[in-house]
Coordinates of C-alpha atoms and ligand atoms in Angstrom, one line a residue:
M1 CA 0.0 0.1 0.0
S2 CA 1.5 3.3 -1.0
S3 CA 1.1 6.5 0.8
L4 CA 0.6 10.2 -0.1
A5 CA 1.2 13.4 1.8
V6 CA -0.7 16.5 0.6
V7 CA 0.6 19.8 1.7
G8 CA -2.1 22.5 1.5
M9 CA -5.7 21.0 2.0
G10 CA -7.6 23.4 0.3
Y11 CA -10.0 23.2 -2.9
V12 CA -7.4 21.4 -4.6
G13 CA -5.6 19.5 -1.8
L14 CA -8.7 18.0 -0.2
P15 CA -10.2 16.4 -3.5
L16 CA -6.7 15.1 -4.4
A17 CA -6.5 13.4 -0.9
V18 CA -10.1 11.9 -1.3
T19 CA -9.4 10.7 -4.8
F20 CA -6.4 8.7 -3.8
A21 CA -7.9 7.3 -0.4
E22 CA -11.0 6.2 -2.6
S23 CA -8.4 4.3 -4.7
G24 CA -6.9 2.6 -1.5
V25 CA -4.0 4.9 -1.0
K26 CA -3.3 6.0 2.6
V27 CA -3.4 10.0 2.6
C28 CA -2.0 12.2 5.2
G29 CA -3.0 15.9 4.6
L30 CA -0.8 18.6 6.0
D31 CA -2.1 22.2 6.5
L32 CA -1.3 25.0 8.9
S33 CA -4.8 25.2 9.9
S34 CA -5.3 23.0 13.1
E35 CA -9.0 24.0 12.8
K36 CA -9.4 22.6 9.2
M37 CA -7.3 19.5 10.1
G38 CA -9.4 18.8 13.3
M39 CA -12.7 19.0 11.3
L40 CA -11.1 16.6 8.9
N41 CA -10.1 14.1 11.5
E42 CA -13.8 14.3 12.7
G43 CA -14.8 13.4 9.2
E44 CA -16.1 16.8 8.6
S45 CA -15.7 18.5 5.2
Y46 CA -15.0 22.2 4.9
I47 CA -14.9 22.2 1.0
E48 CA -18.2 22.5 -0.9
D49 CA -16.9 20.0 -3.6
I50 CA -16.2 17.3 -1.1
P51 CA -19.4 16.5 0.9
T52 CA -19.0 15.2 4.4
P53 CA -20.8 11.9 3.6
R54 CA -18.2 11.4 1.1
L55 CA -15.4 12.1 3.4
A56 CA -16.2 10.6 6.7
P57 CA -16.1 6.9 5.8
L58 CA -12.5 7.4 4.4
V59 CA -11.6 9.0 7.7
S60 CA -13.1 6.3 9.8
K61 CA -11.2 3.9 7.8
G62 CA -7.9 5.5 8.4
L63 CA -7.5 6.2 4.7
V64 CA -7.4 10.0 5.3
R65 CA -6.1 12.0 8.1
G66 CA -5.2 15.5 8.8
S67 CA -2.0 16.8 10.6
T68 CA -0.3 20.1 11.2
D69 CA 3.0 18.1 12.0
F70 CA 5.3 18.2 8.9
D71 CA 7.3 15.4 10.4
D72 CA 4.5 13.3 9.0
L73 CA 5.9 13.8 5.6
A74 CA 8.8 11.3 6.2
D75 CA 6.4 8.4 6.0
A76 CA 4.9 9.3 2.6
D77 CA 5.9 7.7 -0.8
C78 CA 4.7 10.8 -2.8
I79 CA 4.3 14.4 -1.5
S80 CA 1.8 16.6 -3.5
I81 CA 2.2 20.4 -3.0
C82 CA -1.1 22.1 -3.2
V83 CA -0.6 25.6 -1.7
P84 CA -2.0 29.0 -2.8
T85 CA 0.1 30.9 -5.4
P86 CA -1.7 34.3 -5.2
L87 CA -0.6 37.7 -6.6
S88 CA 1.3 40.1 -4.1
K89 CA 0.0 43.8 -3.7
T90 CA 2.3 44.6 -6.6
R91 CA 0.7 42.0 -8.6
D92 CA 3.8 39.9 -8.7
P93 CA 3.8 36.0 -8.0
E94 CA 3.5 35.7 -4.2
M95 CA 5.6 32.4 -3.9
S96 CA 6.0 32.4 0.0
Y97 CA 3.5 29.3 0.4
V98 CA 5.4 27.2 -1.9
L99 CA 8.8 28.1 -0.5
A100 CA 7.6 27.5 2.9
A101 CA 6.2 24.0 2.1
T102 CA 9.3 23.2 0.1
K103 CA 11.4 24.2 3.2
E104 CA 9.2 21.9 5.4
I105 CA 9.8 18.9 3.0
A106 CA 13.5 19.3 2.3
P107 CA 14.9 18.3 5.7
R108 CA 12.6 15.4 5.9
L109 CA 13.2 14.2 2.3
R110 CA 14.1 10.7 2.2
K111 CA 15.2 8.2 -0.8
G112 CA 12.7 7.1 -3.1
Q113 CA 10.3 9.9 -2.4
V114 CA 8.4 11.6 -5.3
V115 CA 7.7 15.3 -5.0
I116 CA 5.0 16.8 -7.2
L117 CA 4.1 20.6 -7.2
E118 CA 0.5 21.1 -8.1
S119 CA 0.2 24.9 -7.3
T120 CA -0.2 27.0 -10.5
T121 CA 3.0 28.9 -11.2
Y122 CA 5.4 30.3 -13.8
P123 CA 7.3 28.2 -16.1
G124 CA 10.7 27.5 -14.4
T125 CA 9.4 27.3 -10.9
T126 CA 9.9 23.7 -10.3
R127 CA 13.4 23.6 -11.7
E128 CA 14.7 27.0 -10.5
V129 CA 12.8 27.2 -7.2
I130 CA 12.0 23.8 -5.8
L131 CA 14.9 21.6 -7.2
P132 CA 17.8 23.5 -5.5
L133 CA 16.1 23.5 -2.2
L134 CA 15.7 19.6 -2.3
E135 CA 19.2 19.1 -3.6
E136 CA 20.7 21.0 -0.7
T137 CA 20.0 17.9 1.2
G138 CA 22.6 16.2 -0.8
L139 CA 20.1 13.8 -2.6
K140 CA 20.1 13.6 -6.1
V141 CA 17.1 14.4 -8.3
G142 CA 16.1 11.3 -10.6
E143 CA 18.2 9.0 -8.5
D144 CA 17.4 9.5 -4.8
F145 CA 14.2 11.4 -5.1
F146 CA 12.0 12.3 -7.8
L147 CA 10.4 15.8 -8.8
A148 CA 7.7 16.7 -11.2
F149 CA 5.1 19.5 -11.8
S150 CA 1.4 18.4 -12.4
P151 CA -1.1 21.3 -12.7
E152 CA -4.6 21.2 -10.9
R153 CA -7.4 21.3 -13.0
V154 CA -10.3 21.8 -10.4
D155 CA -13.2 23.5 -11.4
P156 CA -15.1 24.6 -8.2
G157 CA -18.6 23.6 -8.3
R158 CA -18.6 21.3 -11.4
E159 CA -19.7 17.7 -10.9
D160 CA -19.2 16.1 -14.3
Y161 CA -15.4 16.4 -14.3
T162 CA -13.6 15.4 -11.1
T163 CA -10.0 15.2 -10.0
K164 CA -10.4 11.4 -10.9
N165 CA -11.6 11.8 -14.4
T166 CA -10.0 15.0 -15.6
P167 CA -6.7 14.2 -17.6
K168 CA -3.8 15.0 -15.5
V169 CA -0.6 16.4 -17.0
I170 CA 2.8 15.6 -15.6
G171 CA 6.1 17.0 -16.4
G172 CA 9.2 15.5 -14.5
I173 CA 12.9 17.0 -14.1
T174 CA 14.2 13.7 -15.5
P175 CA 12.6 10.8 -17.2
A176 CA 12.8 8.6 -14.1
C177 CA 10.9 11.5 -12.4
V178 CA 8.0 11.4 -15.0
E179 CA 8.0 7.6 -14.7
K180 CA 7.6 7.6 -10.8
A181 CA 5.2 10.6 -10.7
T182 CA 3.0 8.9 -13.4
A183 CA 3.1 5.6 -11.8
F184 CA 1.9 7.1 -8.6
Y185 CA -1.0 9.3 -9.9
C186 CA -2.2 6.3 -12.2
Q187 CA -3.2 4.5 -9.0
A188 CA -6.1 7.1 -8.6
I189 CA -6.4 9.2 -11.7
D190 CA -8.0 7.7 -15.0
H191 CA -5.8 9.6 -17.6
V192 CA -2.3 10.8 -17.0
V193 CA -0.4 12.6 -19.7
P194 CA 3.3 12.9 -19.5
V195 CA 4.9 15.7 -21.0
S196 CA 8.7 16.4 -21.7
S197 CA 9.6 18.7 -18.9
P198 CA 8.1 20.8 -15.7
E199 CA 8.2 23.7 -17.9
V200 CA 5.9 22.4 -20.4
A201 CA 3.5 21.3 -17.7
E202 CA 3.6 24.7 -15.9
M203 CA 3.0 26.4 -19.2
V204 CA -0.2 24.1 -20.2
K205 CA -1.9 25.4 -17.0
L206 CA -1.2 28.9 -17.8
L207 CA -2.2 28.5 -21.4
E208 CA -5.6 26.9 -20.1
N209 CA -6.2 29.8 -17.9
T210 CA -4.9 32.5 -20.3
F211 CA -7.2 31.2 -22.9
R212 CA -10.2 31.7 -20.5
A213 CA -9.1 35.2 -19.4
V214 CA -8.3 36.4 -23.0
N215 CA -11.7 35.0 -24.4
I216 CA -13.7 36.5 -21.5
G217 CA -12.1 39.7 -22.1
L218 CA -13.0 39.3 -25.9
V219 CA -16.7 39.1 -25.1
N220 CA -16.7 41.8 -22.7
E221 CA -15.3 44.1 -25.3
V222 CA -17.8 42.5 -27.7
L223 CA -20.5 43.8 -25.3
L224 CA -18.9 47.2 -25.2
M225 CA -18.8 47.5 -29.0
C226 CA -22.4 46.2 -29.4
E227 CA -23.6 48.8 -27.0
K228 CA -21.9 51.4 -29.2
L229 CA -23.6 49.8 -32.2
G230 CA -27.1 49.5 -30.6
V231 CA -26.9 45.8 -30.8
D232 CA -27.6 43.1 -28.3
A233 CA -24.4 41.3 -27.5
W234 CA -26.1 38.2 -25.9
E235 CA -28.2 37.8 -29.1
V236 CA -25.0 38.1 -31.2
I237 CA -23.0 35.6 -29.0
D238 CA -26.0 33.2 -28.7
A239 CA -26.3 33.2 -32.5
A240 CA -22.5 32.8 -33.1
A241 CA -22.7 29.7 -30.7
T242 CA -24.8 28.0 -33.2
K243 CA -21.7 27.4 -35.5
P244 CA -20.9 23.7 -34.7
F245 CA -17.2 24.4 -35.2
G246 CA -14.5 26.9 -34.9
F247 CA -16.2 28.7 -32.0
M248 CA -16.3 28.4 -28.3
K249 CA -18.9 30.3 -26.3
F250 CA -17.9 32.8 -23.6
T251 CA -20.5 35.3 -22.0
P252 CA -19.9 39.1 -20.9
G253 CA -20.5 39.6 -17.2
P254 CA -19.6 41.8 -14.3
G255 CA -15.7 41.1 -14.6
L256 CA -13.3 38.3 -13.7
G257 CA -13.6 36.4 -10.3
G258 CA -12.0 33.5 -8.7
H259 CA -8.6 32.7 -7.3
C260 CA -7.3 31.3 -10.8
I261 CA -8.5 33.0 -14.0
P262 CA -7.9 36.7 -12.8
I263 CA -4.5 35.6 -11.2
D264 CA -2.8 32.9 -13.2
P265 CA -2.3 34.8 -16.5
H266 CA -0.2 37.3 -14.4
Y267 CA 2.4 34.6 -13.5
L268 CA 3.0 34.0 -17.2
S269 CA 3.1 37.7 -17.9
W270 CA 5.5 38.3 -15.0
K271 CA 7.9 35.7 -16.1
L272 CA 8.0 37.0 -19.6
K273 CA 8.7 40.7 -18.3
T274 CA 11.9 39.1 -16.8
L275 CA 12.9 37.8 -20.1
N276 CA 11.9 41.5 -21.8
Y277 CA 8.9 40.4 -23.4
T278 CA 5.4 41.8 -23.0
A279 CA 2.5 39.5 -23.0
R280 CA 0.2 41.7 -24.8
F281 CA -3.0 39.6 -24.8
I282 CA -2.8 39.0 -21.0
E283 CA -2.3 42.8 -20.2
L284 CA -5.2 43.7 -22.7
A285 CA -7.7 41.1 -21.5
S286 CA -7.0 42.1 -17.8
E287 CA -7.5 45.9 -18.9
V288 CA -11.0 45.1 -20.2
N289 CA -11.9 42.5 -17.6
T290 CA -10.9 44.8 -14.8
G291 CA -12.9 47.7 -16.3
M292 CA -16.2 45.8 -16.2
P293 CA -17.2 46.7 -12.6
E294 CA -16.8 50.3 -13.5
H295 CA -19.0 49.9 -16.8
W296 CA -21.8 48.3 -14.8
V297 CA -21.6 51.0 -12.0
Q298 CA -22.0 53.8 -14.7
K299 CA -25.2 51.8 -16.1
A300 CA -26.6 52.2 -12.5
Q301 CA -25.6 55.8 -12.3
D302 CA -27.3 56.5 -15.7
L303 CA -30.4 54.8 -14.8
L304 CA -30.7 56.6 -11.5
N305 CA -30.1 59.7 -13.2
E306 CA -32.9 59.2 -15.8
D307 CA -35.0 58.6 -12.8
G308 CA -34.0 61.9 -11.5
K309 CA -31.7 60.4 -8.7
A310 CA -28.1 60.7 -7.8
V311 CA -26.2 57.6 -6.9
K312 CA -25.4 59.5 -3.7
G313 CA -28.1 58.7 -1.1
S314 CA -29.8 56.0 -3.5
K315 CA -30.4 52.5 -2.0
V316 CA -28.6 50.0 -4.4
L317 CA -29.1 46.3 -3.9
V318 CA -26.4 43.9 -5.4
V319 CA -28.0 40.5 -6.0
G320 CA -25.4 37.7 -5.9
V321 CA -21.7 38.3 -4.8
A322 CA -20.1 34.9 -5.2
Y323 CA -17.6 35.1 -8.1
K324 CA -19.6 32.5 -10.2
K325 CA -23.1 30.8 -10.0
D326 CA -24.1 28.3 -7.3
I327 CA -20.9 28.5 -5.0
S328 CA -20.1 30.4 -1.9
D329 CA -16.6 31.8 -2.7
V330 CA -16.1 35.6 -3.2
R331 CA -12.5 35.8 -3.8
E332 CA -11.6 38.3 -6.4
S333 CA -15.4 38.6 -7.0
P334 CA -16.4 41.5 -9.3
A335 CA -19.4 42.1 -7.2
I336 CA -17.1 43.5 -4.4
D337 CA -15.5 46.1 -6.8
I338 CA -19.0 47.0 -7.9
I339 CA -20.1 47.4 -4.1
S340 CA -16.8 49.4 -3.4
L341 CA -17.4 51.7 -6.4
L342 CA -21.1 52.4 -5.4
K343 CA -20.1 52.9 -1.8
R344 CA -17.4 55.4 -3.1
K345 CA -20.0 57.3 -5.1
G346 CA -22.1 57.6 -1.8
A347 CA -24.7 55.0 -2.5
Q348 CA -26.3 53.2 0.4
V349 CA -25.4 49.6 -0.7
L350 CA -26.8 46.3 0.4
Y351 CA -26.6 42.7 -1.0
H352 CA -28.3 39.5 -1.1
D353 CA -26.6 36.1 -1.7
P354 CA -28.1 32.8 -0.4
H355 CA -24.7 31.2 -0.5
V356 CA -22.7 34.1 1.1
P357 CA -24.5 35.2 4.4
A358 CA -21.6 37.5 5.2
F359 CA -18.2 38.6 3.8
S360 CA -15.2 40.6 4.6
E361 CA -13.1 41.4 1.7
H362 CA -10.8 44.5 0.6
G363 CA -11.8 46.1 3.7
I364 CA -15.6 45.9 3.1
V365 CA -17.5 43.8 5.7
M366 CA -21.2 43.3 5.0
D367 CA -24.1 40.8 5.8
S368 CA -26.6 39.6 3.3
V369 CA -30.0 41.2 3.5
K370 CA -32.6 38.5 4.6
D371 CA -35.8 39.4 2.7
L372 CA -34.8 39.6 -0.9
N373 CA -38.3 40.4 -2.3
Q374 CA -38.8 43.3 0.3
E375 CA -35.4 44.6 -0.4
V376 CA -35.8 44.6 -4.0
K377 CA -38.9 46.5 -3.8
E378 CA -37.3 49.1 -1.5
A379 CA -34.2 49.7 -3.5
D380 CA -33.9 52.5 -5.9
C381 CA -31.8 50.3 -8.3
V382 CA -30.9 46.5 -8.4
V383 CA -27.7 45.3 -9.8
I384 CA -27.6 41.5 -10.8
V385 CA -24.0 40.4 -10.4
T386 CA -24.1 36.5 -9.8
D387 CA -26.8 34.4 -11.5
H388 CA -27.4 31.8 -8.9
S389 CA -29.8 29.1 -9.9
I390 CA -31.9 29.7 -6.8
Y391 CA -33.1 33.1 -7.9
E392 CA -36.5 33.8 -9.5
W393 CA -35.4 36.3 -12.0
E394 CA -38.9 37.2 -13.3
S395 CA -40.2 38.2 -9.9
I396 CA -37.1 40.3 -9.4
S397 CA -37.6 41.9 -12.8
E398 CA -41.3 42.7 -12.0
M399 CA -40.5 44.2 -8.6
S400 CA -37.5 46.2 -9.3
K401 CA -37.8 49.8 -10.7
L402 CA -34.3 50.1 -12.1
L403 CA -32.4 47.0 -13.0
V404 CA -28.8 46.5 -14.1
D405 CA -28.6 43.0 -15.5
T406 CA -24.8 42.1 -16.0
R407 CA -25.6 38.5 -16.6
N408 CA -28.4 39.0 -19.0
V409 CA -30.6 36.7 -17.0
I410 CA -33.7 38.8 -17.3
K411 CA -34.4 38.0 -20.9
S412 CA -35.7 41.4 -22.2
Ligands
SAJ501 N1 -16.7 34.3 -16.5 C1 -17.3 35.1 -17.6 N2 -17.6 34.7 -18.7 C2 -17.6 33.5 -19.1 C3 -16.8 32.5 -18.2 C4 -16.5 32.8 -17.1 O1 -17.4 36.3 -17.2 O2 -17.8 33.1 -20.1 C5 -16.4 34.6 -15.2 C6 -16.9 33.9 -14.3 O3 -18.1 34.4 -13.7 C7 -15.8 34.0 -13.2 C8 -14.6 33.9 -13.8 O4 -14.9 34.5 -15.1 O5 -16.0 35.2 -12.4 C9 -13.8 32.6 -13.9 O6 -14.7 31.6 -14.4 P1 -14.3 30.2 -14.5 O7 -15.4 29.4 -15.2 O8 -13.1 30.1 -15.4 O9 -14.2 29.6 -13.2 P2 -13.1 29.2 -12.0 O10 -12.1 30.1 -12.2 O11 -13.8 28.8 -10.9 O12 -12.6 27.8 -12.7 C10 -11.5 27.9 -13.6 C11 -11.7 26.5 -14.3 N3 -12.9 26.7 -15.1 C12 -13.4 26.0 -16.2 O13 -12.7 25.0 -16.7 C13 -14.8 26.2 -16.8 C14 -10.6 26.1 -15.0 O14 -10.2 27.2 -15.9 C15 -9.6 25.8 -14.0 O15 -9.6 24.5 -13.9 C16 -9.6 26.4 -12.8 O16 -10.4 27.8 -12.9 C17 -8.4 26.5 -12.0 O17 -8.3 26.1 -11.0 O18 -7.5 27.1 -12.7

């Protein structure tokens, strides 16, 4: 029976741990949060994608356990690093979590172990950052230990594609590294895709997410162009999507949210800047996407103005603050930017979100209003940001005087 240690038991680490445990691999999850590891050891999940009834039996069978003691790393045949790679305040890669994890691994590294970095990062990280720290131990990569990169492809809230059935790309420092990492991952993951180097694997993930960011930026600009043309952008996009080949549908919206799409492409553009190259599509898409909250706030201002009202002093209700439908995550949510902009203009801003009872982000602390219908009726303007399935849009459209529909959920 092989064993896995997962460093960083968040929205990537916990599903990875559960997937391996369900295939019979014994898993020890390492995390700085004693609270989360305590919940885990009680068989209680803290990640929406992993319901407690799925986790609990694995914990009671001893196939998954949580720990905050990094000495537990020494027992594992394979160590997967699934820690955050956010952007710093100056929008540069924030590598402190990856460095801290690697520094916990290095002194405990033993012969035969496989180390796999899963955190999204810039091409070169595995070879230039992780490898030197691990070889300081005197152990030799490809002989004494094995090192690879394998990008996570978790899509929060999705049920059809899971950690188990989503193809997993793996790039190793040496051929033996790929072989060992692939052999380990094949125990639990249906389709493993070996590539020639960690740099290729690192770049694969950044292409995937840059592809989304750039195409979302494109459709957001299509919205802005169609407004100038007096054409319904969603009708254009829906009709274009009837093309059975050569087109992939993306939809305009409030802007880019989540801890991946708004962030990951900047890891690539940062790396290219160090090589004196400007990743123009990434920068341009970011400019369009980050400008969308302002666009929708201007819409609200114009509607209020037509109603003879200033934004200042008006009651504006934001409906839905999670960064995408039917989840509770508000990280990088454009709704927070919209709320912040409205507050700065002096509006009295309220929000409703059945998945987000309260939030504290970027200095804004708010609770969701309880009675949506009542608040819609009383609001001077309603701004729809997140299109949760739970909402009855027709009733909201009937009750609200002024409506800004960033998701086009109220079919006009
Ligand atoms: N969005 C649009 N228009 C679109 C699609 C998305 O405005 O047509 C917005 C969403 O509302 C959201 C943001 O962009 O705010 C990101 O959307 P997303 O669907 O990419 O959602 P994520 O970031 O939770 O998940 C993505 C994964 N998404 C899909 O594959 C559909 C995938 O890119 C990665 O596996 C994952 O990030 C990751 O972890 O990198």
